[in-house]
Coordinates of C-alpha atoms in Angstrom, one line a residue:
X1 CA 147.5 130.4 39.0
X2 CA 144.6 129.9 36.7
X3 CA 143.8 126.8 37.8
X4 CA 143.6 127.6 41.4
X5 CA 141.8 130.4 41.2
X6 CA 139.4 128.2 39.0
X7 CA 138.7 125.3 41.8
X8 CA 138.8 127.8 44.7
X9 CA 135.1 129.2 44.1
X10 CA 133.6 125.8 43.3
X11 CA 135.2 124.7 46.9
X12 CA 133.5 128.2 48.8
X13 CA 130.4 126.3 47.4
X14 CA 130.4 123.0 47.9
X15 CA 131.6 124.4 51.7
X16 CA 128.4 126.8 51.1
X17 CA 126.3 124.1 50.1
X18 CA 127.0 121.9 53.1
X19 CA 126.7 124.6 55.7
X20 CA 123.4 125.1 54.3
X21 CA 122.2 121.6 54.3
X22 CA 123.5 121.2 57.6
X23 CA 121.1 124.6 59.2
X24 CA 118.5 122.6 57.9
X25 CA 118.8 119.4 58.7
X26 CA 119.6 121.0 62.7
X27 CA 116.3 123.1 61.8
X28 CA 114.5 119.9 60.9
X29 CA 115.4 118.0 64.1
X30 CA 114.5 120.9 66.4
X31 CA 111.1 121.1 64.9
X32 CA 110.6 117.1 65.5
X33 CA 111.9 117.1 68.8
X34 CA 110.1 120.5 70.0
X35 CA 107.2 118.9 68.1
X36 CA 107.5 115.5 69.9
X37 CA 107.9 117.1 73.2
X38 CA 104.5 118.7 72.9
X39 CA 102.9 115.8 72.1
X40 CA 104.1 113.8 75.1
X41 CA 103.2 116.7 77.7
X42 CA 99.8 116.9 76.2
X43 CA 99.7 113.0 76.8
X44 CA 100.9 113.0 79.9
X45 CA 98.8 116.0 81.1
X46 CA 97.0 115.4 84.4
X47 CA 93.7 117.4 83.1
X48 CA 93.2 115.4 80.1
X49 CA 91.5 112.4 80.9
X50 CA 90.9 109.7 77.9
X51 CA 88.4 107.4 79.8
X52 CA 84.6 108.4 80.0
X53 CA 83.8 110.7 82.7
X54 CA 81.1 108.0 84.2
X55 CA 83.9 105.9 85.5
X56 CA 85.6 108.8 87.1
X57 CA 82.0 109.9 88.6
X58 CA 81.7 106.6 90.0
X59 CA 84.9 106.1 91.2
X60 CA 84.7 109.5 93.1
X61 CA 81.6 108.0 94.6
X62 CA 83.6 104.6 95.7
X63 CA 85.7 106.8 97.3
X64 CA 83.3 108.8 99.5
X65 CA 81.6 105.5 100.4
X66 CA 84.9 104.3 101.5
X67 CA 86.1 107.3 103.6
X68 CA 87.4 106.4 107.3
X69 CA 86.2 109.8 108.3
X70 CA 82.7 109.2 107.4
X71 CA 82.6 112.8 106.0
X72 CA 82.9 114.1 102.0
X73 CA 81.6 117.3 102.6
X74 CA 83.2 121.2 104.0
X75 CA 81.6 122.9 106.7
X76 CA 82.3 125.4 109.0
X77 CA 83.6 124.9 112.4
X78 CA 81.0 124.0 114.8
X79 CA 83.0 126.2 117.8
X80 CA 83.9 129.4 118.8
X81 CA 87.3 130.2 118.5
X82 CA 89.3 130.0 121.9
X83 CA 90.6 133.4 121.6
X84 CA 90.5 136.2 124.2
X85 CA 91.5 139.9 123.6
X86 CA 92.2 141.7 127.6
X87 CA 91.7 145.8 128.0
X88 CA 94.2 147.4 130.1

């Protein structure tokens, strides 16, 4: 019974050992992906614009030259409303 009694605790660690190198190789891997994830929705992020912001300027402007509706600006409506209240 000596001997195995003698191999049983160097198996609880070499199962020891492997549990552990396994928790960090999974710890590892979810830092890379969560750390690759952030890096591709910074990239892809619709605010962040790599080009110079001349270009965009001046293709805003193309834009507004270009408009069917020969308008580009906001302004309030040039008409009363067409709504009537009636007392009783």
């Amino acid at each position: 019974m000596s001997a195995a009694s003698a191999s049983t605790p160097s198996r609880l660690q070499a199962a020891r050992q492997r549990a552990a190198d396994a928790k960090a190789a999974l710890t590892a891997g979810a830092v890379v992906l969560f750390s690759a994830a952030g890096i591709a929705a910074a990239a892809t992020h619709p605010g962040h614009q790599k080009s110079s912001s001349s270009s965009v300027r001046q293709q805003s402007d193309d834009s507004v030259e270009t408009d069917d509706l020969g308008g580009g600006t906001l302004a309030p409506a040039s008409s009363q409303p067409q709504a009537s209240t009636s007392l009783s």
